[in-house]
Short mmCIF file of C-alpha atoms and ligand atoms in Angstrom, two decimals:
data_model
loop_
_atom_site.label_atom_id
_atom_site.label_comp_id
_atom_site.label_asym_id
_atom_site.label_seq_id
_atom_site.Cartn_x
_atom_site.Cartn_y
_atom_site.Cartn_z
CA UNK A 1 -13.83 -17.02 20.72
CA UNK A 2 -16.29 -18.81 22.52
CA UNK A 3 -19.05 -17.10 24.16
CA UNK A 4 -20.56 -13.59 23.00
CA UNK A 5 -18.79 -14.30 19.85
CA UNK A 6 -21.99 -14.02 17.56
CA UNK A 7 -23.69 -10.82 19.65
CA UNK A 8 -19.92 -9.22 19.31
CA UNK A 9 -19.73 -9.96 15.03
CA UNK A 10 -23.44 -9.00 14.97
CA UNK A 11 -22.91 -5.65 16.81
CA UNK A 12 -19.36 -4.71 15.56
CA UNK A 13 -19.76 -5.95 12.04
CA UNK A 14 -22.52 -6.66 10.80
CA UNK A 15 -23.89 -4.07 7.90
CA UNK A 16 -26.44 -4.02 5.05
CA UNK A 17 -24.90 -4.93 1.88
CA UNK A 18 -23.65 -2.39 -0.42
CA UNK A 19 -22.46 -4.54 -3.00
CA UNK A 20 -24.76 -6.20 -5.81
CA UNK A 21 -22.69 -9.06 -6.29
CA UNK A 22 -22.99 -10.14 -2.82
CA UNK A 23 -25.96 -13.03 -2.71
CA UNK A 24 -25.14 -13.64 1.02
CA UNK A 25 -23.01 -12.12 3.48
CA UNK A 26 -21.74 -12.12 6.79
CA UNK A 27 -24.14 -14.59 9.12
CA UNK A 28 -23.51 -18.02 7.29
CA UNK A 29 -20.59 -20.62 7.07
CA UNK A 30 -19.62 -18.92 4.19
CA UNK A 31 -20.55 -16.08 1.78
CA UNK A 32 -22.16 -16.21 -1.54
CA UNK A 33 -20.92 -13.90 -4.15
CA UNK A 34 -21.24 -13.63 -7.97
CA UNK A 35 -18.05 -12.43 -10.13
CA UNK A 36 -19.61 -10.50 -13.44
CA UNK A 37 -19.02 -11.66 -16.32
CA UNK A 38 -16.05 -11.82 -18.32
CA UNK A 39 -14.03 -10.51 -15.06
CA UNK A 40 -11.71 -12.63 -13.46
CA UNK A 41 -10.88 -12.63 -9.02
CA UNK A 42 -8.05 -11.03 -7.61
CA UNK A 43 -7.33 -11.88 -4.42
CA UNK A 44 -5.22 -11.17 -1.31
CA UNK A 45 -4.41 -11.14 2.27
CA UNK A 46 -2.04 -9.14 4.49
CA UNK A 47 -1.88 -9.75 7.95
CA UNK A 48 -1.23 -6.75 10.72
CA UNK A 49 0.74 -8.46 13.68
CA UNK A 50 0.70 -6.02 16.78
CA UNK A 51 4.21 -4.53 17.78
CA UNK A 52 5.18 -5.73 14.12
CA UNK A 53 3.58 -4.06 11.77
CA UNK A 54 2.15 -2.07 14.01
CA UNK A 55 3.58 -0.17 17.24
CA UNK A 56 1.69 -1.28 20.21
CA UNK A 57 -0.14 1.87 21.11
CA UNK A 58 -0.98 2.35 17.50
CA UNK A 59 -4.90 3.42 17.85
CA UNK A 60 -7.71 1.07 17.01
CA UNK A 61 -9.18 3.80 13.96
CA UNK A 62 -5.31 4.01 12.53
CA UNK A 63 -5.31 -0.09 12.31
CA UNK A 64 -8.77 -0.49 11.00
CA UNK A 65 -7.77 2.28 7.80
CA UNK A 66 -4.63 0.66 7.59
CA UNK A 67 -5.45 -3.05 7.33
CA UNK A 68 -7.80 -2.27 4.92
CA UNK A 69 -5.64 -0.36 3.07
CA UNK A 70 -2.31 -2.36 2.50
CA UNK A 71 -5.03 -4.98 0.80
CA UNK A 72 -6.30 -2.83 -1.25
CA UNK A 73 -3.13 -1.61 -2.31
CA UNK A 74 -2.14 -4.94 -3.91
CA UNK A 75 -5.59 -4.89 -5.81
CA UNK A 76 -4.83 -1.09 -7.22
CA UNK A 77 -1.20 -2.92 -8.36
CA UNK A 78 -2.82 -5.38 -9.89
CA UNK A 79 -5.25 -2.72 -11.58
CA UNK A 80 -7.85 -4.77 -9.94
CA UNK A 81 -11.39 -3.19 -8.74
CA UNK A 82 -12.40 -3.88 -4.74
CA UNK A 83 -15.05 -5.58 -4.13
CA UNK A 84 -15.12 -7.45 -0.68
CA UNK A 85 -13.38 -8.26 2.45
CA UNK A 86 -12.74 -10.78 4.97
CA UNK A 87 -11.85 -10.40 8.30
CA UNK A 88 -9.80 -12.72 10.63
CA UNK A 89 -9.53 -10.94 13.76
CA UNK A 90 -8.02 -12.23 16.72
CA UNK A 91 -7.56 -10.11 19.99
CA UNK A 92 -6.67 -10.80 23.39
CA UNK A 93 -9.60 -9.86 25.42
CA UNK A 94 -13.27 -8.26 24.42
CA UNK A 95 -12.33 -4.64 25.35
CA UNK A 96 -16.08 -3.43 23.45
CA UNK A 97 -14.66 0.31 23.40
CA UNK A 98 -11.28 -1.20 21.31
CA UNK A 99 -14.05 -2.97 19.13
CA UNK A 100 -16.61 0.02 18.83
CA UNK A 101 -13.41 2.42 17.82
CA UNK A 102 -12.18 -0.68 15.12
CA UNK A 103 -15.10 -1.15 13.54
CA UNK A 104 -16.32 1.95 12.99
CA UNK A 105 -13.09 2.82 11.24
CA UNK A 106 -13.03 -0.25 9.45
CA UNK A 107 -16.49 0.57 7.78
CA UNK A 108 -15.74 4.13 6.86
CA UNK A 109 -12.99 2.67 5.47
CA UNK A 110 -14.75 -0.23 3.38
CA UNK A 111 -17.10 2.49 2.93
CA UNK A 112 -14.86 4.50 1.04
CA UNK A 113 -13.72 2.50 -1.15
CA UNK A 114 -17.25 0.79 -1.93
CA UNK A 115 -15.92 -2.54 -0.56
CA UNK A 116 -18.22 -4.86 1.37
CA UNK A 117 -16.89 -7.05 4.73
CA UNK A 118 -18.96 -10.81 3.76
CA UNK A 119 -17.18 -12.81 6.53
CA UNK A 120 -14.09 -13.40 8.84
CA UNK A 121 -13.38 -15.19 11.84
CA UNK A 122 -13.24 -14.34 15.70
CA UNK A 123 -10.39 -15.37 17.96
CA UNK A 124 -8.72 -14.94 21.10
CA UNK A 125 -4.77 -14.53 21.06
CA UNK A 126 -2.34 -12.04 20.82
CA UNK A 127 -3.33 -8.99 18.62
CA UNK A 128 -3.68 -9.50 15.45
CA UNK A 129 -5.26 -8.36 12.04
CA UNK A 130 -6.02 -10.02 9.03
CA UNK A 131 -7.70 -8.96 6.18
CA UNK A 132 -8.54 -10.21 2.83
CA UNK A 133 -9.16 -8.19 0.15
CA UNK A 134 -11.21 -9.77 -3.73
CA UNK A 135 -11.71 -7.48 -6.28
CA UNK A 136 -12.51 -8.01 -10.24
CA UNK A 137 -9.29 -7.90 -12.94
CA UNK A 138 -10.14 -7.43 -16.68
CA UNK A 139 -8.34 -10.31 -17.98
CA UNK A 140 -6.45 -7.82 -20.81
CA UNK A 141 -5.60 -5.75 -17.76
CA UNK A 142 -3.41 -7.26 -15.80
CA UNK A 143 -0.32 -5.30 -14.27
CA UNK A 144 2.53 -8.73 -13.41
CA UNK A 145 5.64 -7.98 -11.65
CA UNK A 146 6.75 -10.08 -15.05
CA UNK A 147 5.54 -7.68 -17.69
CA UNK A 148 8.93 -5.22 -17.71
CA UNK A 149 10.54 -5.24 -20.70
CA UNK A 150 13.80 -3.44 -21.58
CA UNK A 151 13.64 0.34 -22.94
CA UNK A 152 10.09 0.49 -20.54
CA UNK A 153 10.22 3.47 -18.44
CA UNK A 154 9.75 3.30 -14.58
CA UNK A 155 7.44 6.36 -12.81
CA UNK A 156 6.20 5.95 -9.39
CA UNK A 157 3.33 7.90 -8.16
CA UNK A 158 3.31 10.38 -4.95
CA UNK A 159 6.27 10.76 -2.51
CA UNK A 160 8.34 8.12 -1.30
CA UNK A 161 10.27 7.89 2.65
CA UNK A 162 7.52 9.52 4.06
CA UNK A 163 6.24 6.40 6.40
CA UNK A 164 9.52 5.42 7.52
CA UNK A 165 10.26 9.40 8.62
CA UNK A 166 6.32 8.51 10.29
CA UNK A 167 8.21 5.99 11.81
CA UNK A 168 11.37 7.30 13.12
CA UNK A 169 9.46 10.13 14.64
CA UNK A 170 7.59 7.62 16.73
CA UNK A 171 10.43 5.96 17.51
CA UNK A 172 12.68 8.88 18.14
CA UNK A 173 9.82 10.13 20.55
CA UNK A 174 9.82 13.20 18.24
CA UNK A 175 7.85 16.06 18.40
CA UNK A 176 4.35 15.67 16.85
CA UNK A 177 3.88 19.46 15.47
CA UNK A 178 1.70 19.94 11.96
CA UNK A 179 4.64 19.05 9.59
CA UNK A 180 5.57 15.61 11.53
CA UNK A 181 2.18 14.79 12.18
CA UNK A 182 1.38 15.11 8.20
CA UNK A 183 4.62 11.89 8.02
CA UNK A 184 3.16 9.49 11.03
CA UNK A 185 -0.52 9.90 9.14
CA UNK A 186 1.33 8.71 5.97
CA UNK A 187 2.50 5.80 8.12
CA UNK A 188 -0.48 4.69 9.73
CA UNK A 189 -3.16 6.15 7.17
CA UNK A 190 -2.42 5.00 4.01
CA UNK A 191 -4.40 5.99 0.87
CA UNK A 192 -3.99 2.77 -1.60
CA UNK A 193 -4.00 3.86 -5.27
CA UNK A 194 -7.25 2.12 -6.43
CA UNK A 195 -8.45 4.71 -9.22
CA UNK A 196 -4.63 4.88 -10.21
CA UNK A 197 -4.35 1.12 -10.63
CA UNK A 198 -7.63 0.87 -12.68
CA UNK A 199 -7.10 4.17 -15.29
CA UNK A 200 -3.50 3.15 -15.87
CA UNK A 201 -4.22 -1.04 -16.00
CA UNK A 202 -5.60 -0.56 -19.82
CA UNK A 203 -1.65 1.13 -20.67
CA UNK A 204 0.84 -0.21 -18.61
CA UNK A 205 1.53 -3.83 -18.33
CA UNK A 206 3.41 -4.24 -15.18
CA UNK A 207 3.54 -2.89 -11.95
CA UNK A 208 4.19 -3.51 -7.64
CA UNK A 209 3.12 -1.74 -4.87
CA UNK A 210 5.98 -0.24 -2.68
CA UNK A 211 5.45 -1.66 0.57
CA UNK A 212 9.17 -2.44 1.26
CA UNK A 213 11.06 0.23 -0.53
CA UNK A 214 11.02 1.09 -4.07
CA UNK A 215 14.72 -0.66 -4.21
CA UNK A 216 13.24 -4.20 -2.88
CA UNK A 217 10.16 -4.10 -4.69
CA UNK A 218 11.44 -2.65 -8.00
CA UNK A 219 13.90 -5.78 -7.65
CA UNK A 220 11.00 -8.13 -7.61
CA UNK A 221 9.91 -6.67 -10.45
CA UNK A 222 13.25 -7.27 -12.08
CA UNK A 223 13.19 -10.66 -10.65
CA UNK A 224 10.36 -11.52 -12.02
CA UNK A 225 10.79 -9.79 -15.47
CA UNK A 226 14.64 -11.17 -15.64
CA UNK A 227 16.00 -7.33 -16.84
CA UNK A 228 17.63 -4.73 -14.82
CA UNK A 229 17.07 -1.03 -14.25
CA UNK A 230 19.15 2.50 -13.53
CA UNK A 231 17.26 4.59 -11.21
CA UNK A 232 17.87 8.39 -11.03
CA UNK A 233 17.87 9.24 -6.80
CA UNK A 234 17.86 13.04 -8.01
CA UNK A 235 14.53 12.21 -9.83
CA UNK A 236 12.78 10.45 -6.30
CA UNK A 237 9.82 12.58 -5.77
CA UNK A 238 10.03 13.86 -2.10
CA UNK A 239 7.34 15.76 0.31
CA UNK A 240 7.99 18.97 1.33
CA UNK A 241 7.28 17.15 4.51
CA UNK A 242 9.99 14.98 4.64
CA UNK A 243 12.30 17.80 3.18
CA UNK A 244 11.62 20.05 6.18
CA UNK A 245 12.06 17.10 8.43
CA UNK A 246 15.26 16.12 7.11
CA UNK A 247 16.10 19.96 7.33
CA UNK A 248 17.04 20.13 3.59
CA UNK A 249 17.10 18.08 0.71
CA UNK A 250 21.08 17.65 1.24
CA UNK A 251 20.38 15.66 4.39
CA UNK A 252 17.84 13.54 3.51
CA UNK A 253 18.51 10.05 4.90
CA UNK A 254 18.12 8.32 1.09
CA UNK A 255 18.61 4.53 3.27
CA UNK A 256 15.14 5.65 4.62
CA UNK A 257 13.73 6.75 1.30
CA UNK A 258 14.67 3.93 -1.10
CA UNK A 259 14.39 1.27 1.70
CA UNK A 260 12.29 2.20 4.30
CA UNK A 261 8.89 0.44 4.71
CA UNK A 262 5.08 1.33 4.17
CA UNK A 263 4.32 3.85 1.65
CA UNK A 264 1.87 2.39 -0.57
CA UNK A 265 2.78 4.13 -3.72
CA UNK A 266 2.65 2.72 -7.50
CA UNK A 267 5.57 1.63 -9.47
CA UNK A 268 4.47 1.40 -12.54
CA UNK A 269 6.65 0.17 -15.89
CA UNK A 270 5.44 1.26 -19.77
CA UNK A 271 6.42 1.14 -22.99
CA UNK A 272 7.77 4.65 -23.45
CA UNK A 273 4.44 5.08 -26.17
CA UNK A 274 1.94 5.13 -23.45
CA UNK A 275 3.95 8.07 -21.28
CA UNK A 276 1.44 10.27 -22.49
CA UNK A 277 -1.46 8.21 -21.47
CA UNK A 278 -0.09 8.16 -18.06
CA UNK A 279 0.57 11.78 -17.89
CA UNK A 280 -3.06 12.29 -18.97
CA UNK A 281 -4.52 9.46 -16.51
CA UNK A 282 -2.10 11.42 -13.21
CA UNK A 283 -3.28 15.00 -14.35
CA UNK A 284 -7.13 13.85 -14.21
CA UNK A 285 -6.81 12.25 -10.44
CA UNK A 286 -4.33 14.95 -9.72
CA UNK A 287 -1.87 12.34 -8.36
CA UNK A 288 1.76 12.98 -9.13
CA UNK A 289 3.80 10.49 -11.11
CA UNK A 290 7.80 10.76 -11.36
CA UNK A 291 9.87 9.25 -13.56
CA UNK A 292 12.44 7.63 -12.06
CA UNK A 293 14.53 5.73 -14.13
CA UNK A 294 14.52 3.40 -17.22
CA UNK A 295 14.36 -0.72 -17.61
CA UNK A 296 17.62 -2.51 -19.08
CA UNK A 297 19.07 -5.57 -20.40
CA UNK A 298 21.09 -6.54 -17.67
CA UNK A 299 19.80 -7.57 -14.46
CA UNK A 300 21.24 -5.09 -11.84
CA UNK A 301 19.34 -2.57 -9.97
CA UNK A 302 21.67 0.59 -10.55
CA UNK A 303 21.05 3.70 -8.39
CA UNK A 304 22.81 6.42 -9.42
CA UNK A 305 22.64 10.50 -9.28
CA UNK A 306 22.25 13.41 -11.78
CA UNK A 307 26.02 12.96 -12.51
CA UNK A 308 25.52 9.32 -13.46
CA UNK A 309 27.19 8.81 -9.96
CA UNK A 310 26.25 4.92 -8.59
CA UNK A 311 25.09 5.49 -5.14
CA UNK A 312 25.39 2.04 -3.02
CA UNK A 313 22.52 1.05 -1.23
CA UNK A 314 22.70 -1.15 2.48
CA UNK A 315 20.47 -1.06 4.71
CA UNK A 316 22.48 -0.75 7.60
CA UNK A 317 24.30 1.89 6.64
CA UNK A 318 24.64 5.39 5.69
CA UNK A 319 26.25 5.39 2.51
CA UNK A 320 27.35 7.85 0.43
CA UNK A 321 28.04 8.42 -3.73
CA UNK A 322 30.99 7.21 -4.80
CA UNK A 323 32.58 9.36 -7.19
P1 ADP B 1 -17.99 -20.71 11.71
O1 ADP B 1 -17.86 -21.37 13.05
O2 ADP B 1 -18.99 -21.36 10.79
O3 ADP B 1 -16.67 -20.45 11.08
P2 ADP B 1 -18.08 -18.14 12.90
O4 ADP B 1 -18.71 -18.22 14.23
O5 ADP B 1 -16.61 -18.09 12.84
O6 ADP B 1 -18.66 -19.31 12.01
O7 ADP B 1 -18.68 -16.89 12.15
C1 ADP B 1 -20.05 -16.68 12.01
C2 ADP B 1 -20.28 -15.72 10.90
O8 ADP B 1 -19.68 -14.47 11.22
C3 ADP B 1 -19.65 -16.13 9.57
O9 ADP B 1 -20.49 -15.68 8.54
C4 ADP B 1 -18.34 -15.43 9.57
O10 ADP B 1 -17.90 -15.19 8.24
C5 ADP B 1 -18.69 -14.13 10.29
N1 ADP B 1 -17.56 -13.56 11.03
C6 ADP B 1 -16.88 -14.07 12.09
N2 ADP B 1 -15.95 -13.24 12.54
C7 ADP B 1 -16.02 -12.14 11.76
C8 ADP B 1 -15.30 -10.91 11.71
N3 ADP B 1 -14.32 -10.61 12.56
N4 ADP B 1 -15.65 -10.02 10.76
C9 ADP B 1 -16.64 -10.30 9.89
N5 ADP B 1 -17.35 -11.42 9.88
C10 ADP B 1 -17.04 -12.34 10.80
MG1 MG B 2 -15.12 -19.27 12.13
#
């Protein structure tokens, strides 16, 4: 963006630094940061298109959190610390109270999680957000989609479907009252799991964030591992939230659950030995972790119930056990 493009990054985003490591920061052609010693960068991006990832009337403070947060949810799965951003805005007009409501999310949000915003770029197009997210990785501590092994077990933190209920609500035109408000919050509020990926990173070898559905990503991880998996659905750890919104547990739509979009959560693979050690790590940040199912020799993602039941999964359907 041309003109006012300096007086708009100096008065949206421009903020002391927070972070030690950070020689030079946003005001140059390029930042100047230090990584300490014997860490090694991890780094990503995730872009926020509007009407995409987004819906349109999504509110500036709800896209700030969440831009942030997606990011730093592929840090936490790396068991990576955050450290800084970048910023690559582009929006289609200077609308300052937009901008005043965006950035002063976006810094309680950086805020939060004791990241620092050293650069980005400015431009003028259709809405759209991307951020980039560095953080530091103990080289011993890395959690790869390739690190399953079979006899691992397979836990995945928090609840699971509530984002995509978030969703359908807004899409449905729903009724916002306490219960479905708690589901669209889950949607566009994330809360990556940062301390999560760090305590567990020194037991647990391999994990993913669930951005897609635990069934897609779990299946990168056995992509990427070559082994398979059998996942318990009676086991998938469920909100009381999306219980009451799906009336009972009976009805829950389990298409939404296993393959609906956006919650952020941990899957997170260990040798059965260091169950324990997890157990300990979720009781001390009072996060839940589930156990959902077990990693195998062959390379198929089975889903199947208390019964031992395969349930078939397809996205565009409802489908049902077959017995
Ligand atoms: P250049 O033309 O050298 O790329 P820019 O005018 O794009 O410089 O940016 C000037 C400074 O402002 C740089 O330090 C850049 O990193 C920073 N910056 C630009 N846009 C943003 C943004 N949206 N958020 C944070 N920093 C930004
Ligand atoms: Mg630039």
């Amino acid at each position: 963006m041309a003109t006012g493009e300096f007086n708009l990054i100096n008065k949206f985003f421009l903020s002391p630094s927070t972070r030690k490591e950070v020689s030079l920061g946003i005001g140059d052609d390029c930042a100047i940061v230090s990584v300490p010693e014997g860490k090694q960068l991890a780094i990503t991006a995730d872009t926020l298109v509007d009407g995409v990832h987004f819906p349109s009337n999504t509110s500036p403070q709800d896209i700030a959190c969440k831009a942030i947060a997606v990011n730093l949810s592929d840090l936490a799965a790396m068991g990576a610390e955050p450290a800084w951003l970048t910023l690559a805005l582009t929006l289609p007009r200077v609308d300052e109270s937009w901008l005043e409501s965006f950035s002063d999310s976006f810094r309680k949000t950086a805020e939060k999680y004791n990241v620092q915003l050293i650069g980005g770029d400015t431009t003028q197009g259709p809405l759209s957000i991307t951020v980039q997210a560095m953080g530091f990785a103990g080289p011993d501590n890395i959690m790869r989609r390739d690190g399953a092994r079979p006899g691992d077990v397979i836990y995945v933190s928090g609840t699971l479907g509530d984002a995509a209920a978030g969703l359908r609500i807004l899409q449905r035109g729903q009724a916002i009252d306490a219960n479905n408000a708690w589901l669209v919050d889950r949607l566009n509020r994330p809360e990556p799991r940062v301390d999560l990926g760090l305590k567990v990173s020194a037991y647990c070898k391999c994990a993913i964030d669930i951005s897609d559905g635990l069934a897609a990503d779990l299946g990168h991880i056995l992509e990427a591992s070559d082994c398979g998996a059998t996942v318990n659905i009676d086991r998938i750890p469920l909100s009381h939230q999306l219980v009451e919104y799906s009336v009972n547990r009976n009805e829950v739509d389990w298409e939404m659950v296993l393959s609906g979009g956006d919650d952020y959560e941990l899957c997170l693979v260990v040798a059965p030995d260091n169950e324990n050690k997890l157990m300990q790590i979720a009781s001390e940040i009072s996060l839940p972790l589930t156990r959902v199912g077990t990693i195998e020799e062959h390379t198929a993602l089975n889903i199947v119930d208390e019964t031992g039941a395969k349930y078939l999964l397809d996205r565009s359907g409802y489908e049902h056990f077959i017995k």
